[in-house]
Amino acid sequence: MNFWVMIISTFITAVFSENIVFYYTYGICPFLGVSQKSKTAIGMGLTVILVITLSSILSYIIYTYLLVPFELEYLQILLFILVIAFLVQLMEILLKKFIPALYKGLGIYLPLVTTNCAVLGTANAVITKGLIFVDTVFYSLFIGVGFLLALILMAGIRERAEKADVPKSFKGLPLALIAAGIMAMAFSGLSGLNFFG
């Protein structure tokens, strides 16, 4: 397969037809918690892109060159969680030092990236799908982009809904859940575009 065709098909699959939030329903806690303001949603999305990509690459390397040769595949989830925890701690330290406003805006949701099933699910998916290293890099990068897209879309809806005349019983989380359900239905219409079978 041509390299650019592979990149485009991976992008379409990871961002639209297998969107981590709307297709797999992973990462719902930060999706609903951080999507109230666009600025925080973008910051969280970029952080998750970095953590998902790096953790998937490191997990792939550990699985392929350490666990498989020594027949220790049963330790994969434990080691993937350790890799993710290390990367999130590193991101937390860097954000606190260099971008304190974003660090404060993300609040409790930044440490929750460690337990975000979107990150662990992607690291596990690259192994179960049998992706090669190049596919792993692009697939995990684009899964993160899909997460960012979901956050931005939800933040836009929630910011507009805040200014709209919405019945009191629908304000806040109920309207966010309805919007998330409608977006999930819209994204499910793209499931036929899956290039990874």
mmCIF file of C-alpha atoms in Angstrom:
data_model
loop_
_atom_site.group_PDB
_atom_site.id
_atom_site.type_symbol
_atom_site.label_atom_id
_atom_site.label_comp_id
_atom_site.label_asym_id
_atom_site.label_seq_id
_atom_site.Cartn_x
_atom_site.Cartn_y
_atom_site.Cartn_z
ATOM 1 C CA MET A 1 0.000 0.000 0.000
ATOM 2 C CA ASN A 2 1.254 3.466 -0.880
ATOM 3 C CA PHE A 3 2.572 5.350 2.176
ATOM 4 C CA TRP A 4 0.223 8.333 1.739
ATOM 5 C CA VAL A 5 -2.776 6.089 1.162
ATOM 6 C CA MET A 6 -1.895 4.299 4.404
ATOM 7 C CA ILE A 7 -1.662 7.644 6.265
ATOM 8 C CA ILE A 8 -5.009 8.876 4.905
ATOM 9 C CA SER A 9 -6.795 5.578 5.571
ATOM 10 C CA THR A 10 -5.351 5.442 9.101
ATOM 11 C CA PHE A 11 -6.487 9.026 9.692
ATOM 12 C CA ILE A 12 -10.050 8.319 8.506
ATOM 13 C CA THR A 13 -10.260 5.110 10.537
ATOM 14 C CA ALA A 14 -8.823 6.502 13.785
ATOM 15 C CA VAL A 15 -10.467 9.944 13.778
ATOM 16 C CA PHE A 16 -13.875 9.204 12.299
ATOM 17 C CA SER A 17 -14.913 5.568 11.950
ATOM 18 C CA GLU A 18 -13.212 4.384 15.172
ATOM 19 C CA ASN A 19 -13.335 7.600 17.170
ATOM 20 C CA ILE A 20 -12.171 6.682 20.649
ATOM 21 C CA VAL A 21 -15.039 8.545 22.352
ATOM 22 C CA PHE A 22 -17.955 7.987 19.993
ATOM 23 C CA TYR A 23 -17.163 4.466 18.720
ATOM 24 C CA TYR A 24 -15.406 2.769 21.639
ATOM 25 C CA THR A 25 -16.880 5.094 24.333
ATOM 26 C CA TYR A 26 -13.480 5.316 26.037
ATOM 27 C CA GLY A 27 -12.381 8.414 27.909
ATOM 28 C CA ILE A 28 -15.885 9.616 28.789
ATOM 29 C CA CYS A 29 -14.852 11.047 32.192
ATOM 30 C CA PRO A 30 -12.389 13.640 30.817
ATOM 31 C CA PHE A 31 -14.594 14.083 27.744
ATOM 32 C CA LEU A 32 -17.489 15.301 29.889
ATOM 33 C CA GLY A 33 -15.374 16.900 32.613
ATOM 34 C CA VAL A 34 -13.004 19.039 30.556
ATOM 35 C CA SER A 35 -15.251 19.947 27.630
ATOM 36 C CA GLN A 36 -16.892 22.955 29.280
ATOM 37 C CA LYS A 37 -14.441 25.505 27.817
ATOM 38 C CA SER A 38 -12.662 25.312 24.459
ATOM 39 C CA LYS A 39 -9.305 26.411 25.858
ATOM 40 C CA THR A 40 -9.186 23.634 28.457
ATOM 41 C CA ALA A 41 -10.558 21.104 25.962
ATOM 42 C CA ILE A 42 -7.759 21.890 23.508
ATOM 43 C CA GLY A 43 -5.119 21.687 26.251
ATOM 44 C CA MET A 44 -6.433 18.332 27.459
ATOM 45 C CA GLY A 45 -6.741 17.059 23.883
ATOM 46 C CA LEU A 46 -3.132 17.954 23.066
ATOM 47 C CA THR A 47 -1.948 16.348 26.304
ATOM 48 C CA VAL A 48 -3.869 13.165 25.510
ATOM 49 C CA ILE A 49 -2.474 13.110 21.947
ATOM 50 C CA LEU A 50 1.044 13.214 23.339
ATOM 51 C CA VAL A 51 0.398 10.628 26.053
ATOM 52 C CA ILE A 52 -1.517 8.236 23.746
ATOM 53 C CA THR A 53 1.136 8.413 21.036
ATOM 54 C CA LEU A 54 4.147 8.016 23.325
ATOM 55 C CA SER A 55 2.538 5.328 25.488
ATOM 56 C CA SER A 56 1.471 3.302 22.441
ATOM 57 C CA ILE A 57 4.960 3.511 20.931
ATOM 58 C CA LEU A 58 6.640 2.542 24.216
ATOM 59 C CA SER A 59 4.095 -0.211 24.833
ATOM 60 C CA TYR A 60 4.648 -1.598 21.328
ATOM 61 C CA ILE A 61 8.418 -1.630 21.845
ATOM 62 C CA ILE A 62 8.133 -3.251 25.286
ATOM 63 C CA TYR A 63 5.664 -5.856 24.035
ATOM 64 C CA THR A 64 7.578 -6.710 20.845
ATOM 65 C CA TYR A 65 11.131 -6.696 22.170
ATOM 66 C CA LEU A 66 10.711 -7.661 25.823
ATOM 67 C CA LEU A 67 7.474 -9.500 26.521
ATOM 68 C CA VAL A 68 7.222 -11.662 23.382
ATOM 69 C CA PRO A 69 10.844 -12.921 23.332
ATOM 70 C CA PHE A 70 10.652 -13.884 27.019
ATOM 71 C CA GLU A 71 7.070 -15.202 26.755
ATOM 72 C CA LEU A 72 5.776 -12.675 29.289
ATOM 73 C CA GLU A 73 2.787 -11.446 27.274
ATOM 74 C CA TYR A 74 0.533 -11.853 30.314
ATOM 75 C CA LEU A 75 2.266 -8.822 31.883
ATOM 76 C CA GLN A 76 1.284 -6.457 29.059
ATOM 77 C CA ILE A 77 -1.534 -4.588 30.855
ATOM 78 C CA LEU A 78 0.554 -4.087 34.002
ATOM 79 C CA LEU A 79 3.522 -2.728 32.036
ATOM 80 C CA PHE A 80 1.291 -0.556 29.837
ATOM 81 C CA ILE A 81 -0.229 1.027 32.957
ATOM 82 C CA LEU A 82 3.251 1.724 34.364
ATOM 83 C CA VAL A 83 4.326 3.359 31.084
ATOM 84 C CA ILE A 84 1.175 5.511 31.021
ATOM 85 C CA ALA A 85 1.571 6.532 34.681
ATOM 86 C CA PHE A 86 5.174 7.566 34.043
ATOM 87 C CA LEU A 87 4.232 9.646 30.991
ATOM 88 C CA VAL A 88 1.341 11.375 32.765
ATOM 89 C CA GLN A 89 3.561 12.247 35.721
ATOM 90 C CA LEU A 90 6.100 13.688 33.290
ATOM 91 C CA MET A 91 3.368 15.719 31.522
ATOM 92 C CA GLU A 92 2.071 16.966 34.873
ATOM 93 C CA ILE A 93 5.532 18.187 35.900
ATOM 94 C CA LEU A 94 6.136 19.871 32.525
ATOM 95 C CA LEU A 95 2.724 21.578 32.437
ATOM 96 C CA LYS A 96 3.060 22.777 36.033
ATOM 97 C CA LYS A 97 6.452 24.288 35.247
ATOM 98 C CA PHE A 98 5.898 25.721 31.743
ATOM 99 C CA ILE A 99 2.105 26.235 31.355
ATOM 100 C CA PRO A 100 0.716 26.758 34.881
ATOM 101 C CA ALA A 101 -2.595 28.225 33.639
ATOM 102 C CA LEU A 102 -3.370 25.075 31.649
ATOM 103 C CA TYR A 103 -2.196 22.907 34.541
ATOM 104 C CA LYS A 104 -4.635 24.705 36.855
ATOM 105 C CA GLY A 105 -7.427 24.592 34.265
ATOM 106 C CA LEU A 106 -7.118 20.825 33.809
ATOM 107 C CA GLY A 107 -7.195 20.307 37.568
ATOM 108 C CA ILE A 108 -8.027 16.773 38.667
ATOM 109 C CA TYR A 109 -8.516 15.600 35.072
ATOM 110 C CA LEU A 110 -4.802 15.640 34.292
ATOM 111 C CA PRO A 111 -3.894 12.876 36.777
ATOM 112 C CA LEU A 112 -7.003 11.027 35.567
ATOM 113 C CA VAL A 113 -5.309 10.618 32.166
ATOM 114 C CA THR A 114 -3.369 7.841 33.904
ATOM 115 C CA THR A 115 -6.578 5.893 34.391
ATOM 116 C CA ASN A 116 -8.134 7.077 31.129
ATOM 117 C CA CYS A 117 -9.197 3.929 29.342
ATOM 118 C CA ALA A 118 -8.674 5.720 25.988
ATOM 119 C CA VAL A 119 -4.911 5.713 26.587
ATOM 120 C CA LEU A 120 -4.753 2.109 27.785
ATOM 121 C CA GLY A 121 -7.256 0.994 25.151
ATOM 122 C CA THR A 122 -5.142 2.448 22.347
ATOM 123 C CA ALA A 123 -1.933 0.902 23.686
ATOM 124 C CA ASN A 124 -3.713 -2.437 23.865
ATOM 125 C CA ALA A 125 -5.394 -2.031 20.445
ATOM 126 C CA VAL A 126 -2.117 -1.627 18.563
ATOM 127 C CA ILE A 127 -1.067 -5.012 19.922
ATOM 128 C CA THR A 128 -4.374 -6.829 19.376
ATOM 129 C CA LYS A 129 -4.731 -5.416 15.851
ATOM 130 C CA GLY A 130 -1.226 -6.673 15.056
ATOM 131 C CA LEU A 131 -0.079 -3.311 13.726
ATOM 132 C CA ILE A 132 3.510 -2.804 12.644
ATOM 133 C CA PHE A 133 5.563 0.019 14.175
ATOM 134 C CA VAL A 134 4.758 2.671 11.539
ATOM 135 C CA ASP A 135 1.039 1.892 11.733
ATOM 136 C CA THR A 136 1.254 2.041 15.524
ATOM 137 C CA VAL A 137 2.743 5.543 15.437
ATOM 138 C CA PHE A 138 0.142 6.968 13.064
ATOM 139 C CA TYR A 139 -2.842 5.057 14.468
ATOM 140 C CA SER A 140 -2.158 6.169 18.044
ATOM 141 C CA LEU A 141 -1.453 9.756 16.917
ATOM 142 C CA PHE A 142 -4.726 9.912 14.993
ATOM 143 C CA ILE A 143 -6.697 8.270 17.834
ATOM 144 C CA GLY A 144 -5.486 11.197 19.953
ATOM 145 C CA VAL A 145 -6.570 13.620 17.226
ATOM 146 C CA GLY A 146 -10.004 11.974 17.272
ATOM 147 C CA PHE A 147 -10.164 12.507 21.040
ATOM 148 C CA LEU A 148 -9.203 16.169 20.543
ATOM 149 C CA LEU A 149 -11.904 16.529 17.872
ATOM 150 C CA ALA A 150 -14.523 15.073 20.236
ATOM 151 C CA LEU A 151 -13.464 17.465 23.008
ATOM 152 C CA ILE A 152 -13.549 20.517 20.714
ATOM 153 C CA LEU A 153 -16.966 19.606 19.312
ATOM 154 C CA MET A 154 -18.401 19.068 22.780
ATOM 155 C CA ALA A 155 -16.817 22.263 24.143
ATOM 156 C CA GLY A 156 -18.339 24.257 21.278
ATOM 157 C CA ILE A 157 -21.777 22.804 21.941
ATOM 158 C CA ARG A 158 -21.547 23.388 25.688
ATOM 159 C CA GLU A 159 -20.347 26.979 25.288
ATOM 160 C CA ARG A 160 -23.254 27.757 22.948
ATOM 161 C CA ALA A 161 -25.746 25.958 25.187
ATOM 162 C CA GLU A 162 -24.582 28.057 28.131
ATOM 163 C CA LYS A 163 -25.799 31.195 26.329
ATOM 164 C CA ALA A 164 -28.974 29.594 24.974
ATOM 165 C CA ASP A 165 -32.376 29.571 26.574
ATOM 166 C CA VAL A 166 -32.407 25.937 27.707
ATOM 167 C CA PRO A 167 -35.001 24.464 30.099
ATOM 168 C CA LYS A 168 -33.611 24.269 33.625
ATOM 169 C CA SER A 169 -33.814 20.458 33.766
ATOM 170 C CA PHE A 170 -31.583 20.177 30.669
ATOM 171 C CA LYS A 171 -28.883 22.647 31.738
ATOM 172 C CA GLY A 172 -25.366 21.296 32.218
ATOM 173 C CA LEU A 173 -24.694 17.573 32.110
ATOM 174 C CA PRO A 174 -28.100 16.361 30.799
ATOM 175 C CA LEU A 175 -27.752 18.458 27.644
ATOM 176 C CA ALA A 176 -24.099 17.383 27.297
ATOM 177 C CA LEU A 177 -25.126 13.712 27.436
ATOM 178 C CA ILE A 178 -27.851 14.244 24.833
ATOM 179 C CA ALA A 179 -25.377 16.057 22.554
ATOM 180 C CA ALA A 180 -22.800 13.274 23.049
ATOM 181 C CA GLY A 181 -25.412 10.670 22.104
ATOM 182 C CA ILE A 182 -26.358 12.532 18.929
ATOM 183 C CA MET A 183 -22.695 12.937 17.966
ATOM 184 C CA ALA A 184 -22.087 9.222 18.611
ATOM 185 C CA MET A 185 -24.953 8.372 16.249
ATOM 186 C CA ALA A 186 -23.516 10.702 13.607
ATOM 187 C CA PHE A 187 -20.048 9.158 13.917
ATOM 188 C CA SER A 188 -21.496 5.633 13.793
ATOM 189 C CA GLY A 189 -22.655 6.413 10.263
ATOM 190 C CA LEU A 190 -18.971 6.519 9.304
ATOM 191 C CA SER A 191 -18.220 3.019 10.630
ATOM 192 C CA GLY A 192 -18.152 1.606 7.088
ATOM 193 C CA LEU A 193 -14.957 3.568 6.470
ATOM 194 C CA ASN A 194 -12.945 1.206 8.683
ATOM 195 C CA PHE A 195 -9.682 0.314 6.898
ATOM 196 C CA PHE A 196 -8.318 -1.981 9.643
ATOM 197 C CA GLY A 197 -11.105 -4.560 9.450
#
